[in-house]
CSV table of C-alpha atoms and ligand atoms in Angstrom, one decimal:
chain,number,residue,atom,x,y,z
A,1,MET,CA,110.1,80.7,87.6
A,2,LYS,CA,112.7,83.3,89.5
A,3,ALA,CA,114.0,82.8,93.0
A,4,LEU,CA,116.4,84.3,95.3
A,5,VAL,CA,118.3,80.8,96.1
A,6,LEU,CA,120.3,80.4,99.2
A,7,ASP,CA,122.8,78.3,97.2
A,8,LYS,CA,125.5,77.9,99.7
A,9,TYR,CA,125.6,79.5,102.9
A,10,ASN,CA,126.4,83.1,102.4
A,11,GLU,CA,125.5,83.1,98.7
A,12,LEU,CA,121.9,84.2,97.0
A,13,ASN,CA,121.5,84.1,93.3
A,14,TYR,CA,118.7,85.5,91.7
A,15,ARG,CA,118.2,82.6,89.5
A,16,ASP,CA,115.7,80.5,87.5
A,17,PHE,CA,113.8,77.6,90.1
A,18,PRO,CA,111.3,74.9,89.1
A,19,ASP,CA,108.0,76.0,89.7
A,20,PRO,CA,106.3,74.7,92.8
A,21,GLU,CA,103.7,72.1,92.7
A,22,ILE,CA,100.2,72.2,95.0
A,23,GLY,CA,98.6,69.3,96.4
A,24,PRO,CA,94.7,68.9,96.9
A,25,ASP,CA,94.9,71.2,99.8
A,26,GLU,CA,97.0,73.8,98.6
A,27,VAL,CA,96.9,76.7,97.1
A,28,LEU,CA,100.0,78.5,94.5
A,29,ILE,CA,100.6,82.0,95.6
A,30,CYS,CA,101.7,84.6,92.9
A,31,VAL,CA,104.4,86.6,95.4
A,32,LYS,CA,103.7,90.4,95.7
A,33,ALA,CA,106.0,91.3,98.9
A,34,CYS,CA,108.4,89.5,101.2
A,35,GLY,CA,110.2,91.0,104.8
A,36,ILE,CA,113.6,90.1,104.8
A,37,CYS,CA,113.7,88.5,108.8
A,38,GLY,CA,116.7,89.0,111.0
A,39,SER,CA,116.4,85.0,111.3
A,40,ASP,CA,116.5,85.0,107.5
A,41,VAL,CA,120.0,87.1,107.9
A,42,HIS,CA,121.2,85.2,110.8
A,43,GLY,CA,121.0,82.0,109.5
A,44,MET,CA,122.1,82.6,106.0
A,45,ASP,CA,125.5,82.2,107.1
A,46,GLY,CA,125.1,78.6,108.9
A,47,SER,CA,125.2,79.6,112.4
A,48,THR,CA,121.5,78.6,113.6
A,49,GLY,CA,121.4,75.7,111.5
A,50,ARG,CA,117.9,76.1,110.2
A,51,ARG,CA,118.7,77.5,106.8
A,52,ILE,CA,120.6,74.6,105.3
A,53,PRO,CA,121.1,75.1,101.5
A,54,PRO,CA,119.9,74.7,98.9
A,55,LEU,CA,117.0,77.1,100.3
A,56,ILE,CA,114.1,79.8,99.2
A,57,MET,CA,113.9,81.5,102.5
A,58,GLY,CA,110.8,84.0,103.2
A,59,HIS,CA,108.3,83.6,105.5
A,60,GLU,CA,107.0,87.3,105.9
A,61,ALA,CA,104.6,87.4,102.7
A,62,SER,CA,101.8,88.7,101.3
A,63,GLY,CA,100.1,87.9,97.7
A,64,ILE,CA,97.5,86.9,94.9
A,65,ILE,CA,96.2,83.4,94.4
A,66,GLU,CA,97.3,82.1,90.9
A,67,GLU,CA,95.6,78.6,91.6
A,68,ILE,CA,93.9,76.4,93.9
A,69,GLY,CA,94.1,72.6,94.8
A,70,LYS,CA,91.2,70.3,94.3
A,71,ASN,CA,90.0,70.4,97.8
A,72,VAL,CA,90.4,74.1,98.3
A,73,VAL,CA,86.9,75.7,98.6
A,74,ASP,CA,86.9,78.8,100.3
A,75,TRP,CA,89.4,80.5,98.1
A,76,LYS,CA,90.0,81.3,94.3
A,77,PRO,CA,92.3,82.8,92.3
A,78,GLY,CA,92.5,86.6,92.4
A,79,ASP,CA,91.9,86.6,96.7
A,80,ARG,CA,94.9,88.9,97.8
A,81,VAL,CA,96.1,87.0,100.8
A,82,THR,CA,98.6,86.8,103.6
A,83,PHE,CA,99.4,83.5,105.7
A,84,ASP,CA,101.0,81.7,108.9
A,85,SER,CA,104.5,81.6,109.0
A,86,THR,CA,104.2,78.2,110.5
A,87,ILE,CA,102.8,75.1,108.5
A,88,TYR,CA,101.1,73.2,111.1
A,89,PRO,CA,99.4,69.7,110.6
A,90,LEU,CA,95.5,69.9,111.7
A,91,ASN,CA,95.2,66.5,113.2
A,92,ASP,CA,97.7,67.1,116.2
A,93,TRP,CA,97.1,66.9,119.7
A,94,TYR,CA,98.1,70.6,120.4
A,95,THR,CA,96.7,72.3,117.5
A,96,ARG,CA,93.4,70.1,118.3
A,97,LYS,CA,93.8,71.8,122.1
A,98,GLY,CA,94.7,75.6,120.6
A,99,HIS,CA,98.0,75.4,120.4
A,100,TYR,CA,99.1,74.8,116.7
A,101,ASN,CA,102.2,77.1,117.2
A,102,LEU,CA,103.5,74.3,119.2
A,103,SER,CA,102.2,71.5,117.3
A,104,ASP,CA,104.7,68.6,116.6
A,105,LYS,CA,105.3,68.2,112.8
A,106,ARG,CA,105.1,72.1,112.4
A,107,MET,CA,107.0,73.4,109.6
A,108,VAL,CA,108.3,77.3,109.3
A,109,LEU,CA,108.0,78.8,105.5
A,110,GLY,CA,111.2,79.0,104.1
A,111,VAL,CA,113.3,77.3,106.9
A,112,SER,CA,115.3,73.9,106.5
A,113,PRO,CA,116.4,72.7,109.4
A,114,GLY,CA,118.1,69.2,108.5
A,115,ASN,CA,114.6,67.1,109.1
A,116,TYR,CA,112.4,68.8,106.5
A,117,ARG,CA,112.7,71.4,103.7
A,118,LYS,CA,109.7,74.1,102.9
A,119,HIS,CA,110.9,76.3,100.5
A,120,GLY,CA,109.6,79.8,101.6
A,121,ALA,CA,108.5,83.4,99.4
A,122,PHE,CA,111.6,84.5,98.1
A,123,ALA,CA,110.1,84.0,95.0
A,124,GLU,CA,107.4,84.6,92.1
A,125,LEU,CA,105.6,81.3,93.2
A,126,VAL,CA,105.0,80.1,96.5
A,127,ALA,CA,102.7,77.3,97.6
A,128,VAL,CA,101.0,76.8,101.5
A,129,PRO,CA,98.0,74.7,102.5
A,130,ALA,CA,94.7,76.8,102.7
A,131,HIS,CA,94.3,76.7,106.4
A,132,ILE,CA,97.0,78.9,107.3
A,133,LEU,CA,95.5,81.8,104.5
A,134,TYR,CA,94.1,84.9,105.8
A,135,CYS,CA,92.3,87.7,103.7
A,136,ILE,CA,94.3,91.0,103.3
A,137,PRO,CA,91.5,94.1,104.1
A,138,GLU,CA,90.9,96.0,100.9
A,139,ASN,CA,92.7,99.2,102.6
A,140,VAL,CA,96.1,97.5,103.9
A,141,THR,CA,98.8,96.9,101.2
A,142,PHE,CA,100.6,93.9,100.3
A,143,GLU,CA,103.6,95.3,101.8
A,144,GLN,CA,101.9,96.3,104.6
A,145,ALA,CA,100.3,92.8,104.7
A,146,ALA,CA,104.2,91.2,104.8
A,147,MET,CA,104.7,93.1,108.0
A,148,VAL,CA,101.4,91.0,109.7
A,149,GLU,CA,104.0,88.1,110.9
A,150,PRO,CA,106.5,90.3,112.9
A,151,VAL,CA,103.8,92.3,114.6
A,152,ALA,CA,101.6,89.1,115.1
A,153,VAL,CA,105.1,87.7,117.2
A,154,ALA,CA,104.5,91.3,119.5
A,155,ALA,CA,100.4,90.4,119.7
A,156,HIS,CA,100.5,86.8,120.7
A,157,ALA,CA,103.2,87.9,123.5
A,158,VAL,CA,101.1,90.5,125.1
A,159,ASN,CA,98.0,88.0,124.6
A,160,ILE,CA,99.8,85.5,127.0
A,161,SER,CA,100.5,87.8,129.3
A,162,LYS,CA,96.9,88.7,130.1
A,163,ILE,CA,97.9,92.2,131.2
A,164,SER,CA,94.5,94.4,131.7
A,165,PRO,CA,94.1,98.0,131.4
A,166,GLY,CA,95.7,99.9,134.1
A,167,GLN,CA,98.6,97.4,134.5
A,168,SER,CA,102.4,98.7,134.4
A,169,ALA,CA,104.6,97.3,131.5
A,170,LEU,CA,108.5,96.9,130.3
A,171,VAL,CA,109.8,96.1,127.5
A,172,VAL,CA,113.3,95.6,127.3
A,173,GLY,CA,115.1,95.5,123.8
A,174,ALA,CA,113.1,98.3,121.8
A,175,GLY,CA,113.9,97.0,118.6
A,176,MET,CA,111.1,95.8,115.7
A,177,VAL,CA,109.3,93.5,118.0
A,178,GLY,CA,110.1,95.3,121.1
A,179,SER,CA,108.1,98.0,119.5
A,180,PHE,CA,105.9,96.7,118.0
A,181,VAL,CA,105.3,94.6,121.5
A,182,VAL,CA,105.1,98.3,123.2
A,183,LYS,CA,102.1,99.4,120.8
A,184,MET,CA,100.1,96.1,121.4
A,185,LEU,CA,100.8,97.2,125.6
A,186,GLU,CA,99.1,100.5,124.7
A,187,ILE,CA,96.5,99.3,122.5
A,188,ALA,CA,95.6,97.0,125.4
A,189,GLY,CA,95.5,99.8,127.6
A,190,ALA,CA,99.0,99.5,130.1
A,191,ASP,CA,100.2,102.4,131.9
A,192,PRO,CA,103.1,103.0,132.2
A,193,VAL,CA,104.1,101.3,129.2
A,194,ILE,CA,108.0,101.9,130.0
A,195,ALA,CA,111.1,100.9,127.1
A,196,ILE,CA,114.8,100.2,127.9
A,197,ASP,CA,117.2,100.2,125.3
A,198,LEU,CA,120.7,100.6,124.6
A,199,ASP,CA,120.2,102.5,121.1
A,200,GLU,CA,118.9,106.0,121.7
A,201,GLY,CA,117.3,105.8,118.1
A,202,LYS,CA,115.4,103.2,119.1
A,203,LEU,CA,113.8,104.3,122.1
A,204,GLU,CA,113.0,107.1,120.2
A,205,MET,CA,110.8,104.6,118.0
A,206,ALA,CA,109.6,103.0,120.8
A,207,ARG,CA,108.3,106.6,122.0
A,208,GLU,CA,106.4,106.8,118.8
A,209,TYR,CA,104.9,103.5,119.0
A,210,GLY,CA,103.5,104.4,122.5
A,211,ALA,CA,106.4,103.9,125.4
A,212,THR,CA,105.1,106.7,128.2
A,213,HIS,CA,108.6,106.1,129.3
A,214,THR,CA,112.0,105.7,128.1
A,215,PHE,CA,115.7,104.4,129.5
A,216,LYS,CA,119.0,103.9,128.6
A,217,THR,CA,120.1,100.7,129.6
A,218,THR,CA,123.3,102.2,130.9
A,219,ASP,CA,121.2,104.4,132.9
A,220,GLU,CA,122.6,103.6,136.4
A,221,ASN,CA,119.1,104.7,138.5
A,222,SER,CA,116.5,103.0,136.0
A,223,SER,CA,115.5,100.6,138.5
A,224,GLU,CA,114.7,103.8,140.6
A,225,LYS,CA,112.9,105.5,138.2
A,226,ILE,CA,110.6,102.2,137.2
A,227,LEU,CA,110.0,101.9,141.2
A,228,GLU,CA,109.2,105.7,141.0
A,229,LEU,CA,106.5,104.9,138.5
A,230,THR,CA,105.2,102.3,139.6
A,231,LYS,CA,104.1,103.4,143.5
A,232,GLY,CA,107.3,101.7,144.6
A,233,ARG,CA,107.1,97.7,143.8
A,234,GLY,CA,107.9,97.6,140.1
A,235,VAL,CA,106.0,96.6,137.1
A,236,ASP,CA,103.3,93.8,136.4
A,237,VAL,CA,104.6,92.7,133.6
A,238,GLY,CA,108.1,92.5,131.9
A,239,PHE,CA,108.7,91.5,128.3
A,240,GLU,CA,112.2,90.3,127.3
A,241,VAL,CA,112.6,91.2,123.6
A,242,VAL,CA,116.3,90.2,123.2
A,243,GLY,CA,117.8,86.9,124.8
A,244,ILE,CA,120.9,87.2,126.6
A,245,SER,CA,121.3,87.2,130.5
A,246,GLU,CA,121.9,90.8,130.8
A,247,THR,CA,118.6,91.9,129.3
A,248,VAL,CA,116.5,89.0,130.8
A,249,ASN,CA,117.9,89.8,134.4
A,250,CYS,CA,116.6,93.9,133.8
A,251,CYS,CA,113.3,92.6,132.9
A,252,ILE,CA,113.1,90.1,135.8
A,253,ASP,CA,114.7,93.5,138.0
A,254,GLY,CA,112.0,95.8,136.9
A,255,LEU,CA,109.1,93.5,138.2
A,256,ARG,CA,107.1,93.6,141.4
A,257,LYS,CA,106.6,90.6,143.8
A,258,GLY,CA,104.2,88.0,141.7
A,259,GLY,CA,105.1,89.5,138.5
A,260,THR,CA,105.3,87.9,135.0
A,261,ALA,CA,108.1,87.9,133.0
A,262,VAL,CA,107.8,87.4,129.1
A,263,LEU,CA,110.3,85.7,127.6
A,264,VAL,CA,110.3,86.7,123.4
A,265,GLY,CA,113.8,87.0,122.5
A,266,ASN,CA,115.7,84.1,122.1
A,267,LEU,CA,119.3,85.0,120.8
A,268,ASN,CA,121.3,82.9,123.3
A,269,PRO,CA,120.3,79.2,124.1
A,270,GLU,CA,120.8,79.6,128.0
A,271,VAL,CA,120.9,82.3,130.2
A,272,THR,CA,121.7,82.8,133.8
A,273,ILE,CA,118.1,83.9,136.3
A,274,PRO,CA,118.1,85.0,139.5
A,275,LEU,CA,116.8,81.3,140.9
A,276,GLN,CA,116.1,82.7,144.3
A,277,LYS,CA,114.4,86.1,143.7
A,278,VAL,CA,112.3,84.3,140.9
A,279,VAL,CA,111.3,81.6,143.9
A,280,THR,CA,111.2,84.1,147.0
A,281,THR,CA,109.1,86.7,145.1
A,282,GLU,CA,106.7,84.2,142.8
A,283,LEU,CA,107.6,85.0,139.4
A,284,SER,CA,106.1,84.0,136.5
A,285,LEU,CA,108.7,83.1,133.8
A,286,LEU,CA,106.6,82.4,130.5
A,287,GLY,CA,108.0,81.7,127.2
A,288,SER,CA,106.4,83.0,123.9
A,289,CYS,CA,106.9,80.8,120.7
A,290,ALA,CA,105.6,82.7,117.1
A,291,ILE,CA,102.2,83.3,116.5
A,292,ASN,CA,98.7,81.0,117.9
A,293,GLY,CA,96.4,82.9,115.5
A,294,GLU,CA,97.2,86.6,116.1
A,295,TYR,CA,97.1,87.2,112.4
A,296,GLU,CA,93.4,88.2,111.9
A,297,MET,CA,93.8,90.8,114.9
A,298,VAL,CA,96.7,92.4,113.4
A,299,LEU,CA,94.9,92.9,110.1
A,300,ASP,CA,92.1,94.5,111.5
A,301,LEU,CA,94.7,97.0,113.6
A,302,MET,CA,96.0,97.8,110.5
A,303,ALA,CA,92.8,97.8,108.6
A,304,THR,CA,91.5,100.5,111.0
A,305,GLY,CA,94.8,102.3,111.4
A,306,LYS,CA,95.6,101.6,115.1
A,307,ILE,CA,98.7,100.3,114.2
A,308,ASN,CA,101.0,102.0,111.8
A,309,VAL,CA,104.1,99.5,110.2
A,310,ASP,CA,105.2,102.3,107.2
A,311,ARG,CA,107.8,103.7,109.9
A,312,MET,CA,109.7,100.4,110.0
A,313,ILE,CA,109.5,99.6,106.3
A,314,SER,CA,113.1,101.4,105.4
A,315,ALA,CA,113.3,99.9,101.7
A,316,VAL,CA,110.4,97.9,99.1
A,317,VAL,CA,113.0,97.0,96.3
A,318,PRO,CA,113.0,94.5,93.6
A,319,LEU,CA,113.8,90.7,94.4
A,320,SER,CA,116.9,90.6,92.3
A,321,GLU,CA,118.7,93.1,94.3
A,322,GLY,CA,118.1,90.2,97.5
A,323,ALA,CA,121.7,89.4,97.9
A,324,ASP,CA,123.0,93.0,98.3
A,325,TRP,CA,120.5,93.7,100.7
A,326,PHE,CA,120.9,90.6,102.7
A,327,ARG,CA,124.5,91.9,102.4
A,328,ARG,CA,123.5,95.3,104.2
A,329,LEU,CA,121.0,93.6,106.5
A,330,TYR,CA,123.8,91.4,107.7
A,331,HIS,CA,126.7,94.3,107.8
A,332,LYS,CA,124.1,95.8,110.1
A,333,GLU,CA,123.5,98.8,108.2
A,334,PRO,CA,122.5,101.7,110.7
A,335,GLY,CA,118.9,102.7,110.6
A,336,LEU,CA,118.0,100.0,108.6
A,337,ASN,CA,114.9,98.0,109.7
A,338,LYS,CA,112.2,95.8,107.5
A,339,VAL,CA,113.7,95.6,103.7
A,340,ILE,CA,110.6,94.1,101.7
A,341,LEU,CA,111.4,92.3,98.5
A,342,VAL,CA,109.2,92.4,95.3
A,343,PRO,CA,109.2,89.5,93.0
B,401,ZN,ZN1,110.3,85.8,111.1
């Protein structure tokens, strides 16, 4: 098969690669679309330690089943599918507790952190276990289905916050995942939904996805404006989607007493938090890791038109041009959101 292979750090080659072999519980998928994730772009230079070459990256994908393993019963060749980015073991304490995203020995597709190497979907073919597959609704395209993963990350964060209709929310960081968090909050009935970002273009996007109010990070009066919008108390739930000290503090600062901060961004391994404020106002800090079964809900929301992901797709291009698009994303070309590669 042809694949886009990270042969060395910062060196992507579109070349021949041996076809993957499937085990008895796996399926072979003919990849139709695979999105470039920020973690792939950051990871290809070796800085994160999670893309050790040689590796085929890519974990936001969709395709058609080509072949099934001998134990696979619920799927057949020709089925249109997308799949979880996490390959988790079924016989695991956390999986059995309903937290497969935390399971021991979980692997992420297209990742090689040292203790495993799992080739991903920047290729004509990929092999995955049948238990991570989801059927794509008829009216959802392969490109849209490749967007399910980032939406599901946002959906998971909103799910674990347990926000109720009418509660107020703040989203710090209005990039792609942040804007999807805004959308999921709107669907969940939160009001107001306030978004904060440095970049006016991203705030514009957040408004399109349902933010009722937006403030620039540099706006000195944003704290007062948040109080005005929340009966002088602060928001019920805040979402931090960047992962540096400034934005974590901005999120905590916007909360009411007893409020909850959901931490999604993790750019920096450590941040400083206002400990006394957290303790004396009984704040809850919740980490949100990846996805825990939100795929089907997101596919349904796409099928019914409640969430539109096309706005986020900047380009759909051949896999053979992948190296060039990685370079453009790596150099932060303005206005580029999701780039989808098609084998
Ligand atoms: Zn990703």
